[in-house]
Amino acid sequence: MDFQLSDDQRALRSGMRDLLGAVFDRDRLRAAVERDGALDRSVWRELGAAGFFALRLPEEAGGVGLGLPEAVLLFEEAGRTLLPGPLVATHLAAGLVNGAAEGEAVVTAVAGELPVAHLAEADAVLVGTDALAREPLVGEALRAFVAAARPVRSVDPLTPLHRAPAGAGRVSATKRTRADAERAPAATERTPAHVGRLRFEAALLTAAEQLGSAARTTEAAVQHAGEREQFGSPIGSFQAVKHLCADMLARTEPARAAVYAAAVTGDPVEIAAAKLLADEAAVRNARDCLQIHGGMGFTWEADVHLHLKRAWLRAASWLTGAGAEELLAAGLGAAGRLPRSSAAYERPVPEAGGGG
């Protein structure tokens, strides 16, 4: 079986890299940092026009008609550039929330006890223990939900966070007006029957972002090691630095294989493994990249620390390390029965939560 990317998939990935290079270059990244992560709606609309959010909607619904493997490629590119915003939630809400597919609406999600990303800027919020189990909050219900939340300090300067009080989603959902109900999307084949599947898809897309960050920090470390000189030689010629760079690559490529394979199968246990590997690669690669950069890597002007902070935040989103390990253990204990059963999507996952 050939798991190499097709020519069309390579072109799709290349096109998204070119687009992000044009609409979200380093200058815009640093501008977003200065804005404390406030979203640039023009970039959001550019993504919508390029089909980023509508990628998996059928063509008859105004989408591109592609699948999860192609979505993973786009989210990998978004992770490389540290593109801010609740990309995963808005992508999953395409076809469910008016304007999400076109990039006209920003959709975030909340589940469990984790803070909510970009809540103040959201046009809709997906709420529930599964984050996608209910109709989204819009209008008056959304305003009540935002008013009940409180801002919390975020480790990532590009991701403002709010803490929703216990029961806020349940209270807000009861305050829906008739106009809100009319604007809300009707139930489709994606809801509510597949809410468990969507939760794992969100974890996989987050893993793809982590993969992109891991690859980018590996490239940055190798580039710096080749340019920075010490004792008359590039630091990349020193064995200790060589090992660090080699370890970064050795973490990135298995994570890539796991993420791509999970995108093909959609298996929740394989998704758990992919998220586990991608989280480790993103966090540890960013730390090693910081070490290779030395003191300058810790400065505010450098971008390396932004990758580390975002990697920490993503690692706690949708499916944590503890939750992924629990799923893997359950899959091994079931001797292959659980992964091929729909019960895998409904199995409780400790510490699983929502995120952007």
mmCIF file of C-alpha atoms in Angstrom:
data_model
loop_
_atom_site.group_PDB
_atom_site.id
_atom_site.type_symbol
_atom_site.label_atom_id
_atom_site.label_comp_id
_atom_site.label_asym_id
_atom_site.label_seq_id
_atom_site.Cartn_x
_atom_site.Cartn_y
_atom_site.Cartn_z
ATOM 1 C CA MET A 1 0.000 0.000 0.000
ATOM 2 C CA ASP A 2 1.366 3.412 -1.005
ATOM 3 C CA PHE A 3 1.095 6.078 1.691
ATOM 4 C CA GLN A 4 3.076 8.701 -0.228
ATOM 5 C CA LEU A 5 1.279 11.987 -0.827
ATOM 6 C CA SER A 6 -0.330 12.310 -4.229
ATOM 7 C CA ASP A 7 0.564 15.131 -6.595
ATOM 8 C CA ASP A 8 -2.732 16.837 -5.758
ATOM 9 C CA GLN A 9 -2.030 16.602 -2.024
ATOM 10 C CA ARG A 10 1.446 18.042 -2.479
ATOM 11 C CA ALA A 11 -0.003 20.889 -4.531
ATOM 12 C CA LEU A 12 -2.628 21.513 -1.843
ATOM 13 C CA ARG A 13 0.015 21.671 0.870
ATOM 14 C CA SER A 14 2.268 23.901 -1.220
ATOM 15 C CA GLY A 15 -0.605 26.237 -2.026
ATOM 16 C CA MET A 16 -1.520 26.625 1.635
ATOM 17 C CA ARG A 17 2.112 27.313 2.551
ATOM 18 C CA ASP A 18 2.268 30.014 -0.111
ATOM 19 C CA LEU A 19 -1.014 31.532 1.074
ATOM 20 C CA LEU A 20 0.058 31.630 4.706
ATOM 21 C CA GLY A 21 3.393 33.102 3.688
ATOM 22 C CA ALA A 22 1.504 35.917 1.989
ATOM 23 C CA VAL A 23 -1.222 36.640 4.561
ATOM 24 C CA PHE A 24 0.546 35.693 7.802
ATOM 25 C CA ASP A 25 4.261 36.308 7.487
ATOM 26 C CA ARG A 26 6.569 37.041 10.420
ATOM 27 C CA ASP A 27 5.602 40.719 10.526
ATOM 28 C CA ARG A 28 1.949 39.783 10.956
ATOM 29 C CA LEU A 29 2.890 37.175 13.533
ATOM 30 C CA ARG A 30 4.688 39.763 15.637
ATOM 31 C CA ALA A 31 1.815 42.212 15.138
ATOM 32 C CA ALA A 32 -0.563 39.558 16.475
ATOM 33 C CA VAL A 33 1.668 39.136 19.523
ATOM 34 C CA GLU A 34 1.517 42.878 20.158
ATOM 35 C CA ARG A 35 -2.299 42.702 19.918
ATOM 36 C CA ASP A 36 -2.323 40.002 22.617
ATOM 37 C CA GLY A 37 -3.562 37.450 20.107
ATOM 38 C CA ALA A 38 -6.568 39.407 18.827
ATOM 39 C CA LEU A 39 -7.681 37.834 15.552
ATOM 40 C CA ASP A 40 -7.210 39.501 12.197
ATOM 41 C CA ARG A 41 -10.583 38.966 10.524
ATOM 42 C CA SER A 42 -9.096 39.655 7.097
ATOM 43 C CA VAL A 43 -6.805 36.628 7.483
ATOM 44 C CA TRP A 44 -9.782 34.550 8.658
ATOM 45 C CA ARG A 45 -11.717 35.524 5.531
ATOM 46 C CA GLU A 46 -8.706 34.727 3.327
ATOM 47 C CA LEU A 47 -8.644 31.238 4.829
ATOM 48 C CA GLY A 48 -12.354 30.886 4.193
ATOM 49 C CA ALA A 49 -11.988 31.973 0.581
ATOM 50 C CA ALA A 50 -9.197 29.405 0.117
ATOM 51 C CA GLY A 51 -11.463 26.611 1.395
ATOM 52 C CA PHE A 52 -9.592 26.010 4.649
ATOM 53 C CA PHE A 53 -12.766 25.706 6.720
ATOM 54 C CA ALA A 54 -15.019 24.210 4.037
ATOM 55 C CA LEU A 55 -12.449 21.661 2.904
ATOM 56 C CA ARG A 56 -14.453 18.619 3.996
ATOM 57 C CA LEU A 57 -17.927 19.881 3.180
ATOM 58 C CA PRO A 58 -19.423 18.204 0.096
ATOM 59 C CA GLU A 59 -19.298 20.220 -3.080
ATOM 60 C CA GLU A 60 -23.087 20.445 -3.270
ATOM 61 C CA ALA A 61 -22.984 22.196 0.130
ATOM 62 C CA GLY A 62 -20.462 24.731 -1.122
ATOM 63 C CA GLY A 63 -17.393 22.885 0.136
ATOM 64 C CA VAL A 64 -14.296 21.440 -1.471
ATOM 65 C CA GLY A 65 -15.290 17.805 -0.992
ATOM 66 C CA LEU A 66 -11.954 16.507 0.313
ATOM 67 C CA GLY A 67 -11.250 14.370 3.357
ATOM 68 C CA LEU A 68 -9.465 14.187 6.663
ATOM 69 C CA PRO A 69 -6.028 13.385 5.126
ATOM 70 C CA GLU A 70 -6.138 16.648 3.180
ATOM 71 C CA ALA A 71 -7.336 18.580 6.241
ATOM 72 C CA VAL A 72 -4.357 17.271 8.186
ATOM 73 C CA LEU A 73 -1.992 18.718 5.569
ATOM 74 C CA LEU A 74 -3.544 22.171 5.882
ATOM 75 C CA PHE A 75 -3.480 22.151 9.672
ATOM 76 C CA GLU A 76 0.149 21.053 9.587
ATOM 77 C CA GLU A 77 0.936 24.188 7.597
ATOM 78 C CA ALA A 78 -1.049 26.313 10.049
ATOM 79 C CA GLY A 79 1.015 24.847 12.869
ATOM 80 C CA ARG A 80 4.261 25.733 11.112
ATOM 81 C CA THR A 81 3.314 29.410 10.983
ATOM 82 C CA LEU A 82 1.783 29.588 14.487
ATOM 83 C CA LEU A 83 -1.451 30.836 12.924
ATOM 84 C CA PRO A 84 -3.627 31.957 15.853
ATOM 85 C CA GLY A 85 -7.333 31.432 16.372
ATOM 86 C CA PRO A 86 -9.781 28.580 16.990
ATOM 87 C CA LEU A 87 -9.032 26.953 13.644
ATOM 88 C CA VAL A 88 -10.110 23.451 14.666
ATOM 89 C CA ALA A 89 -13.472 24.477 16.100
ATOM 90 C CA THR A 90 -14.306 26.695 13.121
ATOM 91 C CA HIS A 91 -13.320 23.943 10.679
ATOM 92 C CA LEU A 92 -15.547 21.450 12.480
ATOM 93 C CA ALA A 93 -18.393 23.968 12.611
ATOM 94 C CA ALA A 94 -18.419 24.469 8.831
ATOM 95 C CA GLY A 95 -21.913 23.559 7.714
ATOM 96 C CA LEU A 96 -23.204 23.832 11.271
ATOM 97 C CA VAL A 97 -22.701 27.547 11.967
ATOM 98 C CA ASN A 98 -23.637 30.176 9.421
ATOM 99 C CA GLY A 99 -20.530 31.840 8.027
ATOM 100 C CA ALA A 100 -18.025 29.371 9.460
ATOM 101 C CA ALA A 101 -17.244 27.738 6.120
ATOM 102 C CA GLU A 102 -16.659 31.107 4.464
ATOM 103 C CA GLY A 103 -14.469 32.488 7.261
ATOM 104 C CA GLU A 104 -17.071 35.113 8.145
ATOM 105 C CA ALA A 105 -17.697 33.572 11.575
ATOM 106 C CA VAL A 106 -15.235 32.630 14.312
ATOM 107 C CA VAL A 107 -16.277 29.554 16.274
ATOM 108 C CA THR A 108 -14.670 28.328 19.458
ATOM 109 C CA ALA A 109 -15.436 25.359 21.688
ATOM 110 C CA VAL A 110 -15.613 24.539 25.374
ATOM 111 C CA ALA A 111 -15.705 21.201 27.130
ATOM 112 C CA GLY A 112 -14.676 19.922 30.492
ATOM 113 C CA GLU A 113 -12.765 22.257 32.781
ATOM 114 C CA LEU A 114 -10.317 23.676 30.252
ATOM 115 C CA PRO A 115 -10.307 27.405 29.458
ATOM 116 C CA VAL A 116 -11.925 28.576 26.242
ATOM 117 C CA ALA A 117 -9.748 30.096 23.511
ATOM 118 C CA HIS A 118 -10.721 33.382 21.820
ATOM 119 C CA LEU A 119 -14.100 33.472 23.525
ATOM 120 C CA ALA A 120 -14.455 37.273 23.436
ATOM 121 C CA GLU A 121 -14.119 37.275 19.631
ATOM 122 C CA ALA A 122 -16.306 34.253 18.911
ATOM 123 C CA ASP A 123 -19.500 34.476 16.875
ATOM 124 C CA ALA A 124 -20.579 31.042 18.114
ATOM 125 C CA VAL A 125 -19.509 28.587 20.785
ATOM 126 C CA LEU A 126 -19.787 24.814 20.688
ATOM 127 C CA VAL A 127 -20.635 23.616 24.193
ATOM 128 C CA GLY A 128 -21.289 20.371 26.004
ATOM 129 C CA THR A 129 -19.328 17.617 27.671
ATOM 130 C CA ASP A 130 -18.203 16.580 24.194
ATOM 131 C CA ALA A 131 -17.817 20.202 23.035
ATOM 132 C CA LEU A 132 -19.873 19.386 19.912
ATOM 133 C CA ALA A 133 -22.828 17.619 21.478
ATOM 134 C CA ARG A 134 -25.258 20.536 21.386
ATOM 135 C CA GLU A 135 -26.388 23.270 19.082
ATOM 136 C CA PRO A 136 -23.882 26.143 19.142
ATOM 137 C CA LEU A 137 -24.503 29.168 21.322
ATOM 138 C CA VAL A 138 -25.230 32.295 19.296
ATOM 139 C CA GLY A 139 -26.917 35.624 19.855
ATOM 140 C CA GLU A 140 -28.292 36.305 23.339
ATOM 141 C CA ALA A 141 -27.223 32.894 24.615
ATOM 142 C CA LEU A 142 -23.651 33.567 23.518
ATOM 143 C CA ARG A 143 -23.599 36.994 25.139
ATOM 144 C CA ALA A 144 -24.827 35.509 28.413
ATOM 145 C CA PHE A 145 -22.163 32.833 28.223
ATOM 146 C CA VAL A 146 -19.384 35.362 27.610
ATOM 147 C CA ALA A 147 -20.624 37.560 30.458
ATOM 148 C CA ALA A 148 -20.447 34.591 32.849
ATOM 149 C CA ALA A 149 -16.860 33.774 31.862
ATOM 150 C CA ARG A 150 -13.750 35.403 33.277
ATOM 151 C CA PRO A 151 -10.397 35.974 31.570
ATOM 152 C CA VAL A 152 -7.442 33.921 32.744
ATOM 153 C CA ARG A 153 -3.758 34.333 32.046
ATOM 154 C CA SER A 154 -2.583 32.389 29.021
ATOM 155 C CA VAL A 155 0.893 30.936 28.625
ATOM 156 C CA ASP A 156 0.607 31.688 24.901
ATOM 157 C CA PRO A 157 0.491 35.401 24.035
ATOM 158 C CA LEU A 158 -1.339 34.507 20.816
ATOM 159 C CA THR A 159 -4.202 32.675 22.554
ATOM 160 C CA PRO A 160 -6.388 34.670 24.974
ATOM 161 C CA LEU A 161 -8.274 32.389 27.355
ATOM 162 C CA HIS A 162 -11.467 32.590 29.416
ATOM 163 C CA ARG A 163 -12.662 30.334 32.206
ATOM 164 C CA ALA A 164 -16.335 29.463 31.942
ATOM 165 C CA PRO A 165 -17.957 28.847 35.350
ATOM 166 C CA ALA A 166 -19.425 25.438 36.057
ATOM 167 C CA GLY A 167 -22.837 25.090 34.473
ATOM 168 C CA ALA A 168 -22.527 28.275 32.402
ATOM 169 C CA GLY A 169 -23.117 26.417 29.155
ATOM 170 C CA ARG A 170 -26.193 24.693 30.543
ATOM 171 C CA VAL A 171 -27.653 27.946 31.855
ATOM 172 C CA SER A 172 -26.961 29.827 28.650
ATOM 173 C CA ALA A 173 -28.489 27.116 26.514
ATOM 174 C CA THR A 174 -31.836 27.644 28.259
ATOM 175 C CA LYS A 175 -31.809 31.348 27.348
ATOM 176 C CA ARG A 176 -31.977 30.829 23.608
ATOM 177 C CA THR A 177 -34.459 33.165 21.956
ATOM 178 C CA ARG A 178 -36.736 32.172 19.107
ATOM 179 C CA ALA A 179 -34.529 34.173 16.717
ATOM 180 C CA ASP A 180 -31.450 32.293 17.961
ATOM 181 C CA ALA A 181 -33.205 28.969 17.412
ATOM 182 C CA GLU A 182 -34.146 29.939 13.872
ATOM 183 C CA ARG A 183 -30.551 30.921 13.091
ATOM 184 C CA ALA A 184 -29.128 27.716 14.565
ATOM 185 C CA PRO A 185 -28.329 24.945 12.062
ATOM 186 C CA ALA A 186 -30.579 21.954 11.855
ATOM 187 C CA ALA A 187 -29.257 18.562 12.886
ATOM 188 C CA THR A 188 -27.321 16.895 10.067
ATOM 189 C CA GLU A 189 -25.485 13.637 9.576
ATOM 190 C CA ARG A 190 -22.520 15.227 11.399
ATOM 191 C CA THR A 191 -24.582 15.971 14.544
ATOM 192 C CA PRO A 192 -25.399 14.599 16.983
ATOM 193 C CA ALA A 193 -24.745 11.038 15.830
ATOM 194 C CA HIS A 194 -21.032 11.589 15.246
ATOM 195 C CA VAL A 195 -20.151 13.904 18.106
ATOM 196 C CA GLY A 196 -17.682 11.361 19.452
ATOM 197 C CA ARG A 197 -16.070 11.040 16.053
ATOM 198 C CA LEU A 198 -15.804 14.805 15.741
ATOM 199 C CA ARG A 199 -14.058 15.025 19.102
ATOM 200 C CA PHE A 200 -11.369 12.658 17.883
ATOM 201 C CA GLU A 201 -11.130 14.495 14.580
ATOM 202 C CA ALA A 202 -10.470 17.667 16.563
ATOM 203 C CA ALA A 203 -7.692 15.876 18.449
ATOM 204 C CA LEU A 204 -6.171 14.716 15.158
ATOM 205 C CA LEU A 205 -6.255 18.191 13.609
ATOM 206 C CA THR A 206 -4.608 19.558 16.747
ATOM 207 C CA ALA A 207 -1.961 16.836 16.416
ATOM 208 C CA ALA A 208 -1.382 17.995 12.840
ATOM 209 C CA GLU A 209 -0.730 21.527 14.117
ATOM 210 C CA GLN A 210 1.723 20.094 16.633
ATOM 211 C CA LEU A 211 3.437 18.196 13.822
ATOM 212 C CA GLY A 212 3.847 21.383 11.817
ATOM 213 C CA SER A 213 5.357 23.157 14.813
ATOM 214 C CA ALA A 214 7.746 20.258 15.470
ATOM 215 C CA ALA A 215 8.937 20.310 11.857
ATOM 216 C CA ARG A 216 9.405 24.063 11.887
ATOM 217 C CA THR A 217 11.464 24.106 15.096
ATOM 218 C CA THR A 218 13.626 21.307 13.697
ATOM 219 C CA GLU A 219 14.337 23.390 10.596
ATOM 220 C CA ALA A 220 15.029 26.483 12.703
ATOM 221 C CA ALA A 221 17.448 24.586 14.940
ATOM 222 C CA VAL A 222 19.365 23.105 11.994
ATOM 223 C CA GLN A 223 19.550 26.482 10.276
ATOM 224 C CA HIS A 224 20.839 28.220 13.395
ATOM 225 C CA ALA A 225 23.345 25.430 14.081
ATOM 226 C CA GLY A 226 24.758 25.918 10.595
ATOM 227 C CA GLU A 227 25.027 29.697 10.887
ATOM 228 C CA ARG A 228 26.092 30.284 14.472
ATOM 229 C CA GLU A 229 29.864 29.969 14.987
ATOM 230 C CA GLN A 230 31.732 29.272 18.194
ATOM 231 C CA PHE A 231 35.464 28.659 18.565
ATOM 232 C CA GLY A 232 35.836 29.302 14.838
ATOM 233 C CA SER A 233 33.391 26.572 13.758
ATOM 234 C CA PRO A 234 29.612 26.288 13.235
ATOM 235 C CA ILE A 235 28.023 24.932 16.399
ATOM 236 C CA GLY A 236 26.375 22.293 14.208
ATOM 237 C CA SER A 237 29.774 20.613 13.934
ATOM 238 C CA PHE A 238 29.751 19.835 17.654
ATOM 239 C CA GLN A 239 28.556 16.362 18.519
ATOM 240 C CA ALA A 240 26.206 17.471 21.284
ATOM 241 C CA VAL A 241 24.368 19.808 18.916
ATOM 242 C CA LYS A 242 24.270 17.156 16.194
ATOM 243 C CA HIS A 243 22.570 14.770 18.595
ATOM 244 C CA LEU A 244 19.979 17.371 19.566
ATOM 245 C CA CYS A 245 19.091 18.015 15.926
ATOM 246 C CA ALA A 246 19.004 14.307 15.126
ATOM 247 C CA ASP A 247 16.711 13.666 18.085
ATOM 248 C CA MET A 248 14.365 16.385 16.880
ATOM 249 C CA LEU A 249 14.082 14.753 13.467
ATOM 250 C CA ALA A 250 13.691 11.321 15.065
ATOM 251 C CA ARG A 251 10.676 12.618 17.000
ATOM 252 C CA THR A 252 9.119 14.507 14.083
ATOM 253 C CA GLU A 253 9.059 11.754 11.456
ATOM 254 C CA PRO A 254 7.372 9.024 13.567
ATOM 255 C CA ALA A 255 4.817 11.627 14.615
ATOM 256 C CA ARG A 256 4.246 12.482 10.958
ATOM 257 C CA ALA A 257 3.701 8.828 10.065
ATOM 258 C CA ALA A 258 1.265 8.401 12.958
ATOM 259 C CA VAL A 259 -0.723 11.541 12.119
ATOM 260 C CA TYR A 260 -0.969 10.715 8.407
ATOM 261 C CA ALA A 261 -1.959 7.102 9.111
ATOM 262 C CA ALA A 262 -4.619 8.124 11.640
ATOM 263 C CA ALA A 263 -6.044 10.547 9.083
ATOM 264 C CA VAL A 264 -6.485 7.661 6.634
ATOM 265 C CA THR A 265 -8.082 5.234 9.097
ATOM 266 C CA GLY A 266 -9.951 7.624 11.399
ATOM 267 C CA ASP A 267 -9.381 5.065 14.143
ATOM 268 C CA PRO A 268 -9.751 6.684 17.598
ATOM 269 C CA VAL A 269 -6.972 4.600 19.121
ATOM 270 C CA GLU A 270 -4.605 5.508 16.286
ATOM 271 C CA ILE A 271 -5.635 9.138 16.701
ATOM 272 C CA ALA A 272 -4.761 8.895 20.391
ATOM 273 C CA ALA A 273 -1.321 7.534 19.491
ATOM 274 C CA ALA A 274 -0.819 10.287 16.910
ATOM 275 C CA LYS A 275 -1.760 13.015 19.399
ATOM 276 C CA LEU A 276 0.591 11.539 21.989
ATOM 277 C CA LEU A 277 3.539 11.436 19.579
ATOM 278 C CA ALA A 278 2.822 14.853 18.063
ATOM 279 C CA ASP A 279 2.507 16.509 21.475
ATOM 280 C CA GLU A 280 5.827 15.055 22.565
ATOM 281 C CA ALA A 281 7.526 16.097 19.319
ATOM 282 C CA ALA A 282 6.199 19.660 19.450
ATOM 283 C CA VAL A 283 7.062 20.294 23.096
ATOM 284 C CA ARG A 284 10.446 18.573 23.203
ATOM 285 C CA ASN A 285 11.542 19.925 19.819
ATOM 286 C CA ALA A 286 10.733 23.464 20.885
ATOM 287 C CA ARG A 287 12.739 22.977 24.073
ATOM 288 C CA ASP A 288 15.713 21.574 22.158
ATOM 289 C CA CYS A 289 15.440 24.394 19.624
ATOM 290 C CA LEU A 290 15.605 26.855 22.503
ATOM 291 C CA GLN A 291 18.715 25.134 23.814
ATOM 292 C CA ILE A 292 20.435 25.267 20.426
ATOM 293 C CA HIS A 293 19.632 28.964 20.094
ATOM 294 C CA GLY A 294 21.108 29.617 23.516
ATOM 295 C CA GLY A 295 20.296 32.839 25.335
ATOM 296 C CA MET A 296 18.736 34.509 22.303
ATOM 297 C CA GLY A 297 16.110 31.780 22.134
ATOM 298 C CA PHE A 298 14.595 33.041 25.380
ATOM 299 C CA THR A 299 14.305 36.636 24.218
ATOM 300 C CA TRP A 300 10.947 38.173 23.348
ATOM 301 C CA GLU A 301 12.199 39.074 19.864
ATOM 302 C CA ALA A 302 12.828 35.433 18.941
ATOM 303 C CA ASP A 303 9.964 33.208 17.782
ATOM 304 C CA VAL A 304 11.181 29.958 19.319
ATOM 305 C CA HIS A 305 9.504 30.507 22.673
ATOM 306 C CA LEU A 306 6.181 31.070 20.878
ATOM 307 C CA HIS A 307 6.334 27.540 19.484
ATOM 308 C CA LEU A 308 6.972 26.121 22.953
ATOM 309 C CA LYS A 309 4.113 28.039 24.539
ATOM 310 C CA ARG A 310 1.658 27.088 21.816
ATOM 311 C CA ALA A 311 2.781 23.448 22.020
ATOM 312 C CA TRP A 312 2.077 23.401 25.748
ATOM 313 C CA LEU A 313 -1.395 24.802 25.146
ATOM 314 C CA ARG A 314 -2.264 22.390 22.331
ATOM 315 C CA ALA A 315 -1.063 19.430 24.384
ATOM 316 C CA ALA A 316 -3.875 20.174 26.850
ATOM 317 C CA SER A 317 -6.511 20.561 24.114
ATOM 318 C CA TRP A 318 -9.107 18.005 23.028
ATOM 319 C CA LEU A 319 -7.125 14.941 24.133
ATOM 320 C CA THR A 320 -4.422 15.130 26.787
ATOM 321 C CA GLY A 321 -1.530 12.759 27.265
ATOM 322 C CA ALA A 322 -3.339 10.985 30.102
ATOM 323 C CA GLY A 323 -6.472 10.590 28.000
ATOM 324 C CA ALA A 324 -4.526 9.282 25.013
ATOM 325 C CA GLU A 325 -2.642 6.777 27.184
ATOM 326 C CA GLU A 326 -5.933 5.561 28.658
ATOM 327 C CA LEU A 327 -7.364 4.974 25.189
ATOM 328 C CA LEU A 328 -4.249 3.135 24.048
ATOM 329 C CA ALA A 329 -4.331 0.932 27.140
ATOM 330 C CA ALA A 330 -8.010 0.172 26.580
ATOM 331 C CA GLY A 331 -7.332 -0.674 22.951
ATOM 332 C CA LEU A 332 -4.538 -3.070 23.881
ATOM 333 C CA GLY A 333 -6.679 -4.648 26.581
ATOM 334 C CA ALA A 334 -9.505 -5.237 24.141
ATOM 335 C CA ALA A 335 -7.113 -7.111 21.832
ATOM 336 C CA GLY A 336 -8.170 -5.141 18.786
ATOM 337 C CA ARG A 337 -11.915 -5.292 19.369
ATOM 338 C CA LEU A 338 -12.394 -1.717 20.617
ATOM 339 C CA PRO A 339 -10.677 0.212 17.811
ATOM 340 C CA ARG A 340 -12.953 -1.340 15.174
ATOM 341 C CA SER A 341 -16.091 -0.718 17.184
ATOM 342 C CA SER A 342 -18.213 2.417 17.356
ATOM 343 C CA ALA A 343 -17.885 2.062 21.129
ATOM 344 C CA ALA A 344 -14.397 3.507 20.800
ATOM 345 C CA TYR A 345 -15.870 6.893 19.996
ATOM 346 C CA GLU A 346 -18.131 6.873 23.040
ATOM 347 C CA ARG A 347 -15.628 5.647 25.610
ATOM 348 C CA PRO A 348 -14.994 8.246 28.368
ATOM 349 C CA VAL A 349 -11.558 9.817 28.093
ATOM 350 C CA PRO A 350 -9.990 11.252 31.256
ATOM 351 C CA GLU A 351 -9.047 14.917 31.015
ATOM 352 C CA ALA A 352 -10.245 15.236 27.438
ATOM 353 C CA GLY A 353 -11.335 18.764 26.700
ATOM 354 C CA GLY A 354 -12.153 21.254 24.028
ATOM 355 C CA GLY A 355 -10.065 23.944 22.493
ATOM 356 C CA GLY A 356 -9.579 26.100 19.479
#
